[in-house]
XYZ file of C-alpha atoms in Angstrom:
620
model
C 50.977 -6.134 4.245
C 54.244 -6.226 2.333
C 53.002 -8.418 -0.470
C 49.910 -6.200 -0.918
C 52.124 -3.146 -1.393
C 54.013 -4.759 -4.237
C 51.761 -4.457 -7.282
C 53.457 -7.253 -9.238
C 53.236 -9.769 -6.416
C 49.677 -8.673 -5.666
C 48.609 -9.154 -9.279
C 50.309 -12.567 -9.456
C 48.645 -13.829 -6.261
C 45.269 -12.425 -7.292
C 45.419 -14.124 -10.675
C 46.724 -17.454 -9.347
C 44.938 -17.678 -6.009
C 43.203 -20.976 -6.853
C 46.331 -22.989 -7.828
C 48.231 -21.480 -4.881
C 45.433 -22.667 -2.544
C 45.570 -26.169 -3.982
C 49.372 -26.416 -3.758
C 49.292 -25.090 -0.190
C 46.733 -27.727 0.788
C 48.942 -30.491 -0.624
C 51.841 -29.027 1.344
C 49.821 -29.059 4.578
C 48.885 -32.696 4.021
C 52.436 -33.772 3.193
C 53.632 -32.120 6.410
C 51.352 -34.487 8.302
C 48.614 -32.162 9.523
C 45.193 -33.774 10.057
C 43.043 -33.540 6.947
C 40.081 -31.772 8.556
C 42.221 -29.040 10.139
C 44.417 -28.648 7.046
C 41.329 -28.051 4.903
C 39.698 -25.620 7.329
C 42.893 -23.677 8.086
C 43.729 -23.399 4.400
C 40.263 -22.086 3.645
C 40.278 -19.514 6.469
C 43.821 -18.227 5.803
C 43.250 -17.760 2.099
C 39.816 -16.321 2.848
C 41.472 -13.527 4.845
C 44.039 -13.060 2.070
C 41.220 -12.869 -0.482
C 39.453 -10.195 1.575
C 42.683 -8.190 1.786
C 43.177 -8.445 -1.975
C 39.590 -7.417 -2.638
C 38.555 -10.698 -4.252
C 35.393 -10.770 -2.135
C 33.788 -8.834 0.704
C 34.279 -9.757 4.411
C 30.620 -10.728 4.778
C 31.268 -13.504 2.252
C 32.593 -15.652 5.109
C 29.270 -15.269 6.937
C 28.053 -18.163 4.795
C 30.230 -20.516 6.861
C 27.710 -21.118 9.691
C 25.008 -21.922 7.140
C 27.302 -24.464 5.484
C 28.190 -26.045 8.805
C 24.566 -26.395 9.878
C 23.622 -27.591 6.405
C 26.100 -30.440 6.749
C 24.862 -31.311 10.230
C 21.243 -31.380 8.973
C 22.069 -33.702 6.055
C 19.979 -36.819 6.768
C 21.836 -38.866 4.137
C 24.979 -38.758 6.280
C 23.079 -40.563 9.050
C 23.703 -43.718 7.026
C 27.424 -43.487 7.911
C 27.047 -44.263 11.666
C 24.304 -46.832 10.981
C 26.361 -48.862 8.508
C 29.510 -48.459 10.612
C 27.746 -49.775 13.714
C 26.265 -52.684 11.732
C 29.663 -53.698 10.404
C 31.429 -53.441 13.753
C 28.788 -55.529 15.556
C 28.991 -58.240 12.888
C 32.795 -58.208 12.891
C 32.979 -58.528 16.692
C 30.313 -61.246 16.797
C 32.615 -63.704 15.021
C 30.773 -63.894 11.702
C 33.994 -63.573 9.678
C 35.609 -66.463 11.552
C 32.644 -68.796 10.939
C 32.451 -67.836 7.265
C 36.163 -68.363 6.650
C 36.189 -71.717 8.436
C 33.166 -73.031 6.534
C 33.885 -71.621 3.067
C 37.506 -72.727 3.448
C 36.220 -76.294 3.819
C 34.131 -75.900 0.653
C 36.994 -74.766 -1.589
C 39.894 -76.145 0.419
C 40.338 -79.423 -1.479
C 41.174 -77.716 -4.797
C 44.304 -75.745 -5.699
C 43.906 -72.172 -4.544
C 40.867 -73.147 -2.485
C 41.757 -71.071 0.552
C 42.403 -68.045 -1.662
C 39.006 -68.507 -3.349
C 37.447 -68.686 0.101
C 39.147 -65.407 1.104
C 37.818 -63.643 -2.022
C 34.311 -65.041 -1.486
C 34.225 -64.131 2.196
C 35.763 -60.734 1.441
C 32.887 -59.946 -0.943
C 30.354 -61.210 1.601
C 31.892 -59.148 4.412
C 31.949 -56.115 2.112
C 28.202 -56.445 1.537
C 27.527 -56.700 5.270
C 30.201 -54.727 7.134
C 31.515 -52.170 4.644
C 34.660 -51.593 6.752
C 38.074 -52.271 5.180
C 40.041 -52.431 8.425
C 37.693 -55.003 9.955
C 37.762 -57.218 6.851
C 41.551 -57.165 6.358
C 42.384 -57.680 10.031
C 39.825 -60.480 10.468
C 40.997 -62.395 7.411
C 44.629 -61.712 8.259
C 44.231 -63.157 11.756
C 42.171 -66.171 10.665
C 43.225 -67.136 7.134
C 46.859 -66.069 6.879
C 48.218 -68.598 9.455
C 46.248 -71.414 7.776
C 47.495 -70.446 4.305
C 51.095 -70.307 5.538
C 50.670 -73.639 7.357
C 49.771 -75.466 4.155
C 52.456 -73.932 1.960
C 50.893 -70.928 0.247
C 53.244 -68.431 -1.337
C 53.469 -65.488 1.051
C 53.032 -62.906 -1.707
C 49.864 -64.560 -3.011
C 48.415 -65.017 0.471
C 49.069 -61.456 1.623
C 47.944 -59.925 -1.675
C 44.616 -61.743 -1.845
C 43.782 -60.939 1.802
C 44.544 -57.223 1.424
C 42.727 -56.950 -1.933
C 39.643 -58.858 -0.777
C 39.367 -56.585 2.248
C 39.282 -53.489 0.029
C 36.134 -54.780 -1.686
C 34.304 -53.126 1.208
C 34.949 -49.769 -0.502
C 33.168 -50.586 -3.778
C 30.513 -53.173 -2.863
C 27.474 -51.557 -1.162
C 26.863 -50.568 1.598
C 30.211 -48.805 1.329
C 30.696 -45.731 3.501
C 32.718 -43.904 0.868
C 29.980 -44.389 -1.729
C 27.729 -42.404 0.619
C 30.324 -39.621 0.715
C 30.782 -39.862 -3.060
C 27.043 -39.469 -3.671
C 26.905 -36.522 -1.275
C 29.820 -34.747 -2.974
C 28.358 -35.320 -6.461
C 24.851 -34.342 -5.273
C 23.374 -37.622 -6.446
C 21.191 -40.307 -4.856
C 22.959 -42.770 -2.558
C 20.563 -45.499 -3.719
C 21.535 -44.925 -7.371
C 25.218 -44.933 -6.412
C 24.768 -48.234 -4.571
C 22.876 -49.783 -7.449
C 25.425 -48.625 -10.011
C 28.390 -49.938 -7.992
C 26.917 -53.374 -7.215
C 27.718 -55.174 -10.481
C 31.246 -53.677 -10.876
C 31.991 -54.709 -7.272
C 30.990 -58.309 -7.920
C 32.910 -58.337 -11.219
C 36.023 -57.050 -9.434
C 35.760 -59.930 -6.947
C 35.421 -62.323 -9.915
C 38.588 -60.856 -11.454
C 40.443 -61.495 -8.189
C 39.269 -65.121 -8.298
C 40.351 -65.327 -11.943
C 43.856 -64.226 -10.981
C 43.982 -66.946 -8.322
C 42.895 -69.475 -10.964
C 45.762 -68.417 -13.253
C 48.297 -68.563 -10.420
C 47.083 -71.996 -9.280
C 47.243 -73.289 -12.867
C 50.675 -71.890 -13.765
C 52.279 -72.236 -10.313
C 50.407 -75.079 -8.554
C 52.898 -75.194 -5.669
C 52.113 -71.586 -4.778
C 48.490 -72.392 -3.903
C 48.155 -76.036 -2.768
C 44.869 -77.615 -1.702
C 44.105 -78.719 1.830
C 45.180 -82.265 2.756
C 42.467 -84.766 3.675
C 43.168 -84.524 7.401
C 42.425 -80.787 7.301
C 39.007 -81.270 5.669
C 37.127 -81.764 8.933
C 33.627 -81.411 7.406
C 34.274 -84.000 4.737
C 31.953 -87.018 4.816
C 34.096 -90.094 4.065
C 31.010 -92.130 3.182
C 29.777 -89.691 0.553
C 30.402 -90.796 -3.024
C 31.517 -88.124 -5.466
C 30.103 -89.815 -8.566
C 26.416 -88.831 -8.184
C 27.338 -85.286 -7.167
C 29.545 -84.850 -10.210
C 26.786 -86.188 -12.462
C 24.366 -83.627 -11.019
C 26.984 -80.940 -11.464
C 27.550 -81.942 -15.076
C 23.787 -81.737 -15.678
C 23.738 -78.237 -14.169
C 26.677 -77.135 -16.346
C 25.000 -78.631 -19.438
C 21.802 -76.762 -18.593
C 23.763 -73.533 -18.363
C 25.383 -74.249 -21.716
C 21.968 -74.771 -23.342
C 20.636 -71.501 -21.891
C 23.725 -69.693 -23.181
C 23.526 -71.269 -26.646
C 19.832 -70.398 -27.027
C 20.478 -66.816 -25.967
C 18.285 -66.909 -22.849
C 20.991 -65.941 -20.357
C 22.988 -63.563 -22.639
C 19.726 -61.792 -23.484
C 19.182 -61.003 -19.809
C 22.525 -59.200 -19.499
C 22.592 -57.516 -22.903
C 22.103 -54.143 -21.269
C 25.157 -54.582 -19.067
C 27.719 -55.966 -21.531
C 26.640 -55.898 -25.195
C 27.849 -57.898 -28.171
C 30.348 -60.734 -28.262
C 31.723 -59.801 -24.851
C 28.382 -60.751 -23.327
C 28.550 -64.241 -24.845
C 32.162 -64.586 -23.699
C 31.256 -63.696 -20.117
C 28.574 -66.367 -19.956
C 30.951 -68.875 -21.537
C 33.435 -68.157 -18.755
C 30.656 -68.578 -16.166
C 29.781 -72.006 -17.588
C 33.451 -73.052 -17.586
C 33.947 -71.908 -13.981
C 30.811 -73.753 -12.905
C 31.988 -76.958 -14.573
C 35.495 -76.571 -13.103
C 34.305 -76.223 -9.530
C 31.692 -78.944 -9.852
C 34.166 -81.432 -11.229
C 36.499 -80.585 -8.342
C 35.991 -81.183 -4.649
C 33.208 -78.611 -4.287
C 30.820 -81.068 -5.968
C 30.222 -82.802 -2.642
C 27.907 -79.929 -1.721
C 25.360 -81.170 -4.249
C 22.785 -83.766 -3.271
C 19.707 -84.640 -5.364
C 17.318 -82.743 -3.075
C 19.461 -79.596 -2.936
C 20.044 -79.788 -6.697
C 16.313 -79.932 -7.410
C 15.513 -77.105 -4.992
C 18.172 -74.767 -6.395
C 17.319 -75.664 -10.001
C 13.654 -74.889 -9.380
C 14.393 -71.514 -7.765
C 16.817 -70.506 -10.546
C 14.312 -71.584 -13.217
C 11.573 -69.527 -11.560
C 13.852 -66.485 -11.460
C 14.780 -66.808 -15.155
C 11.166 -67.333 -16.292
C 10.002 -64.364 -14.220
C 12.686 -62.138 -15.741
C 11.834 -63.181 -19.301
C 8.070 -62.729 -18.885
C 8.281 -59.460 -16.999
C 10.826 -57.925 -19.372
C 13.312 -57.317 -16.556
C 17.044 -57.510 -17.089
C 19.745 -58.521 -14.670
C 20.611 -55.591 -12.462
C 21.624 -55.087 -8.893
C 18.037 -55.110 -7.614
C 17.145 -58.347 -9.340
C 20.439 -60.019 -8.421
C 19.714 -59.361 -4.748
C 16.106 -60.518 -4.998
C 16.896 -63.679 -6.984
C 19.717 -64.507 -4.570
C 17.366 -64.025 -1.636
C 14.759 -66.415 -3.107
C 17.420 -69.049 -3.788
C 18.862 -68.730 -0.296
C 15.394 -68.927 1.266
C 14.643 -72.164 -0.612
C 17.984 -73.693 0.413
C 17.441 -72.646 4.037
C 13.966 -74.212 4.062
C 15.428 -77.487 2.774
C 18.162 -77.388 5.452
C 15.687 -76.729 8.268
C 13.379 -79.555 7.160
C 16.386 -81.845 6.819
C 17.638 -81.097 10.340
C 14.244 -81.198 12.083
C 13.017 -84.397 10.419
C 16.495 -85.969 10.100
C 15.896 -86.886 6.481
C 19.602 -86.869 5.505
C 18.808 -84.927 2.346
C 21.973 -82.832 2.665
C 25.583 -83.639 3.293
C 27.162 -82.430 6.521
C 29.145 -79.788 4.649
C 26.129 -78.522 2.666
C 24.042 -78.144 5.817
C 26.835 -76.272 7.605
C 27.344 -73.939 4.638
C 23.655 -73.074 4.476
C 23.285 -72.335 8.191
C 26.453 -70.210 8.252
C 25.730 -68.229 5.074
C 22.001 -67.579 5.448
C 22.260 -64.950 8.263
C 24.628 -62.572 6.404
C 22.782 -63.107 3.122
C 19.475 -62.346 4.844
C 21.025 -59.164 6.213
C 22.185 -58.222 2.705
C 18.612 -58.509 1.459
C 17.302 -56.585 4.460
C 19.665 -53.690 3.701
C 20.410 -53.660 -0.038
C 17.208 -55.351 -1.204
C 14.970 -52.801 0.477
C 17.103 -49.946 -0.889
C 17.204 -51.273 -4.452
C 13.479 -51.981 -4.726
C 12.672 -48.570 -3.273
C 11.104 -49.641 0.014
C 13.703 -47.875 2.177
C 16.168 -45.012 1.853
C 19.863 -45.731 2.549
C 19.487 -44.155 6.001
C 16.491 -46.366 6.792
C 18.302 -49.390 5.339
C 21.273 -48.679 7.587
C 19.005 -48.457 10.622
C 17.420 -51.817 9.761
C 20.883 -53.271 9.191
C 22.026 -52.137 12.636
C 19.007 -53.761 14.233
C 19.548 -56.904 12.153
C 23.191 -57.096 13.230
C 22.156 -56.886 16.896
C 19.579 -59.644 16.374
C 22.121 -61.877 14.611
C 24.659 -61.365 17.393
C 21.943 -62.175 19.943
C 20.930 -65.344 18.084
C 24.555 -66.477 18.078
C 24.814 -65.853 21.822
C 27.628 -63.321 21.399
C 25.882 -60.054 22.180
C 27.534 -58.606 25.273
C 27.701 -55.162 26.803
C 31.422 -54.845 26.034
C 30.726 -55.613 22.360
C 28.070 -52.887 22.147
C 30.303 -50.453 24.046
C 33.273 -50.990 21.705
C 31.099 -50.831 18.579
C 29.404 -47.631 19.748
C 32.695 -45.972 20.646
C 34.312 -46.887 17.309
C 31.197 -45.731 15.439
C 31.239 -42.362 17.173
C 34.946 -41.915 16.465
C 34.675 -42.777 12.749
C 31.506 -40.706 12.292
C 33.144 -37.701 13.958
C 36.173 -38.129 11.681
C 33.990 -38.151 8.553
C 31.932 -35.164 9.746
C 34.980 -33.065 10.670
C 36.639 -33.769 7.319
C 33.395 -32.818 5.577
C 33.156 -29.578 7.569
C 36.774 -28.767 6.737
C 36.099 -29.395 3.058
C 33.084 -27.061 3.228
C 35.308 -24.254 4.573
C 37.944 -24.902 1.913
C 35.421 -25.099 -0.935
C 33.728 -21.845 0.132
C 36.949 -19.877 -0.219
C 37.998 -21.862 -3.296
C 34.728 -21.013 -5.047
C 34.999 -17.425 -3.820
C 38.315 -16.972 -5.670
C 36.787 -18.616 -8.783
C 38.766 -21.805 -8.272
C 35.993 -23.858 -9.858
C 36.355 -21.828 -13.055
C 40.107 -22.394 -13.037
C 39.598 -26.165 -12.738
C 36.875 -26.078 -15.392
C 39.006 -24.141 -17.879
C 41.954 -26.423 -17.173
C 40.061 -29.686 -17.764
C 37.408 -28.745 -20.318
C 40.088 -27.460 -22.672
C 41.927 -30.790 -22.742
C 42.249 -32.356 -26.218
C 39.983 -35.318 -26.878
C 36.837 -34.067 -25.140
C 35.335 -36.641 -22.760
C 38.015 -39.241 -23.571
C 40.890 -36.888 -22.859
C 39.220 -35.713 -19.654
C 38.718 -39.290 -18.410
C 42.304 -40.280 -19.210
C 43.810 -37.289 -17.421
C 41.479 -37.583 -14.416
C 42.139 -41.301 -13.939
C 45.914 -40.834 -14.160
C 45.766 -37.907 -11.721
C 43.598 -39.790 -9.200
C 45.792 -42.890 -9.488
C 48.929 -40.846 -8.713
C 47.280 -38.890 -5.877
C 46.177 -42.205 -4.353
C 49.841 -42.869 -3.524
C 49.704 -40.066 -0.942
C 46.030 -39.473 -0.099
C 43.539 -41.988 1.227
C 40.037 -42.601 -0.042
C 38.235 -40.070 2.157
C 40.746 -37.312 1.424
C 40.361 -37.872 -2.313
C 36.562 -37.935 -2.015
C 36.410 -34.669 -0.057
C 39.109 -32.723 -1.941
C 39.170 -33.944 -5.545
C 35.586 -35.031 -6.279
C 33.962 -31.592 -5.641
C 36.385 -30.120 -8.192
C 35.919 -32.792 -10.866
C 32.146 -33.331 -10.574
C 30.975 -30.022 -12.120
C 33.416 -30.416 -15.022
C 32.219 -33.954 -15.739
C 28.606 -32.767 -15.604
C 29.350 -29.968 -18.079
C 30.947 -32.502 -20.460
C 27.742 -34.563 -20.386
C 29.141 -37.458 -18.311
C 26.705 -39.388 -16.133
C 27.797 -38.554 -12.575
C 26.773 -41.925 -11.105
C 28.911 -43.688 -13.708
C 31.700 -41.156 -13.139
C 31.527 -41.674 -9.376
C 31.662 -45.478 -9.600
C 34.604 -45.318 -12.010
C 36.523 -43.027 -9.649
C 35.524 -45.208 -6.683
C 37.233 -48.208 -8.292
C 40.251 -46.049 -9.147
C 40.495 -44.590 -5.647
C 40.264 -48.087 -4.218
C 43.905 -48.423 -5.229
C 44.733 -45.962 -2.426
C 44.359 -48.905 -0.026
C 46.712 -51.107 -2.065
C 49.439 -48.706 -3.232
C 52.858 -49.678 -1.889
C 54.216 -48.270 0.328
C 51.349 -46.133 1.748
C 48.296 -48.378 1.259
C 46.234 -48.617 4.443
C 45.182 -52.206 3.711
C 48.867 -53.142 3.597
C 49.401 -51.435 6.956
C 46.430 -53.302 8.440
C 47.804 -56.623 7.202
C 51.321 -55.763 8.379
C 49.948 -55.198 11.882
C 48.629 -58.794 12.148
C 51.070 -60.720 9.922
C 53.927 -62.521 11.753
C 57.054 -60.362 11.941
C 59.374 -62.950 13.504
C 59.708 -66.748 13.143
C 57.110 -68.688 15.147
C 55.978 -72.246 15.884
C 52.742 -73.303 14.255
C 50.268 -74.212 17.013
C 48.883 -77.218 15.100
C 51.897 -78.798 13.406
C 54.656 -77.495 15.699
C 56.765 -76.570 12.649
C 58.931 -73.460 12.647
C 57.344 -70.922 10.299
C 59.170 -68.040 8.668
C 57.712 -64.520 9.043
C 55.993 -62.496 6.330
C 58.223 -59.631 5.247
C 57.003 -56.169 4.306
C 58.464 -56.632 0.836
C 56.366 -59.766 0.299
C 53.213 -57.856 1.280
C 54.078 -55.039 -1.150
C 54.871 -57.366 -4.070
C 51.728 -59.361 -3.381
C 49.632 -56.189 -3.743
C 51.004 -55.190 -7.169
C 48.974 -57.682 -9.314
C 45.759 -56.660 -7.585
C 46.458 -52.962 -8.208
C 46.788 -53.877 -11.896
C 43.453 -55.739 -11.707
C 41.803 -52.657 -10.202
C 43.140 -50.561 -13.090
C 41.769 -53.182 -15.504
C 38.381 -52.828 -13.818
C 38.468 -49.062 -14.467
C 39.060 -49.789 -18.166
C 36.153 -52.274 -18.230
C 33.799 -49.691 -16.718
C 34.822 -47.223 -19.434
C 34.395 -49.820 -22.209
C 31.094 -51.213 -20.883
C 29.269 -48.342 -19.138
C 26.054 -50.382 -19.076
C 27.263 -52.318 -16.045
C 26.830 -49.060 -14.088
C 24.127 -47.163 -15.969
C 21.665 -50.050 -15.597
C 20.490 -48.199 -12.475
C 18.419 -46.005 -14.819
C 16.228 -48.958 -15.783
C 14.779 -49.086 -12.249
C 13.837 -45.409 -12.264
C 10.212 -44.375 -12.534
C 9.298 -44.083 -16.229
C 6.644 -41.524 -17.171
C 4.364 -42.173 -20.138
C 4.379 -38.995 -22.179
C 0.894 -39.598 -23.614
C -0.671 -39.954 -20.178
C 1.132 -36.833 -18.924
C -0.070 -34.812 -21.917
C -3.642 -36.031 -21.350
C -3.489 -34.814 -17.747
C -2.353 -31.385 -18.927
C -5.106 -31.297 -21.553
C -7.687 -31.989 -18.844
C -6.323 -29.134 -16.751
C -6.200 -26.530 -19.544
C -9.528 -24.951 -20.587
C -10.973 -25.375 -24.090
C -11.493 -21.931 -25.618
C -14.282 -23.202 -27.920
C -16.270 -24.872 -25.126
C -19.624 -23.287 -24.116
C -19.635 -21.221 -20.905
C -20.635 -22.984 -17.693
C -24.277 -22.638 -16.595
C -25.251 -19.814 -14.272
C -25.306 -20.798 -10.624
C -28.720 -20.667 -8.943
C -28.459 -19.703 -5.254
C -32.188 -19.621 -4.703
C -32.466 -15.834 -4.866
C -35.999 -14.406 -5.446
C -36.854 -13.727 -9.078
């Protein structure tokens, strides 16, 4: 041991073992070694070096088997294969294709309509599949040729498809949120509930960017021509539908002006910003209703939806509830159930209460929305754990595929094989991180990280700024899982010591690490889209026109605005933490007076008379 013989080198390595371990791990990863083996090898090699240097005893490594079996016995991680299997079955059953076709018809007549449809379907797929690759590839195969056919700018089209696919990493039931909760030692249900509202707001920001692009550059996002609107009813008059839409928008405006709706969300976004958000919601509602999407509204559907929304608002006001992820899911489920009942009655009795497009939208959207309630609704209201919710979701996905007549043995075989492969990948990376963290903690690496970050100027603010910049830069080279397994275990204890809520901290980092899928040139979502986007000129199968390919540069430039939007979302979470910390409102609240009374009943009163003598019937 040459280096051990040299006292100066020995002292330097002993004192700086933790940073040397971290730099060596980065070197292993940059050389292209698999993450799981790089982590484990790094931990074992430096563990032997630490034993030689006397940093810890050889029996310290005997804790490895316990850590391995502890990971294998973690029931929370069972949710990973369940949710993966659910998403793969739904993706292979053609749900994405039906959703994109139908929602594209809803928004297609307005500028940017196809892009709005991609964002909407991306959020819906995220809440049902939770798999980025499946979402990006499905939308790239289905929507990209249609968007190019009707003249969409290639940068806008590729950017919105890649960004909408990455929503699967922040909208529950995301697989990485499960890993995040496990690494931070927090509840998966709380992590899901905290991430729900930021995920929906991020999708809304994507749609807002499309609105700006379609307003400033209308030629970049044209609407569908009349001949492409195959579900359009030529006999339907737009006048009555627009009147109903105007009434709905006016009703929203009244509820906003009286403070009813802003009062419900005061816990999420306080102050003037809350009023501004609801003003934007009313404007968006009026914009879409006055456009081609108004043909969805018929008097019967308008009355049914208005009644269900009114019931939800009245219930919230009387019960003292505030809008949170659990109530959003429940209110959405009630509204969808009412609309589905109207559609079924309309089709069975042939009452012609709904337009052709409205009926198609309801029948296509109800199955995935019902699955969302089955999974997320039961988790949020506390009926099921995430593992149990994933199991129900897997069963629900099989039933949906069966109802659509698309459940085949090959589909189940492929989904099972892919689930096993992804689950094994996650488990091996987790085991490798356990080996690395054992040695890292053994050489007091956690203290080195703590001293490095706690001593930053600015306290919590300085810590958050440095951590977000560091994670953003590391996301250029490391993917989401690598960041979650390597960085989060180091940052979590420091954040906890600084008094930062770890659920809020985890959701903020989840949005930040989402950029790892969009970073040019290494973003995985960009690679997925590149694999299905046309690389050479081709003839459009419908029009017969020669179409130019989508270049890699166009995909990269299209991703840049959405990376900026993701960074903006991180800033919004920091400015308005209530949109995440609302998960605390659904926790069980203990009444201190009742608890104290129970303790008083258990403790004896010293001034009370002694209990009577027991009479066992003995002879006197």
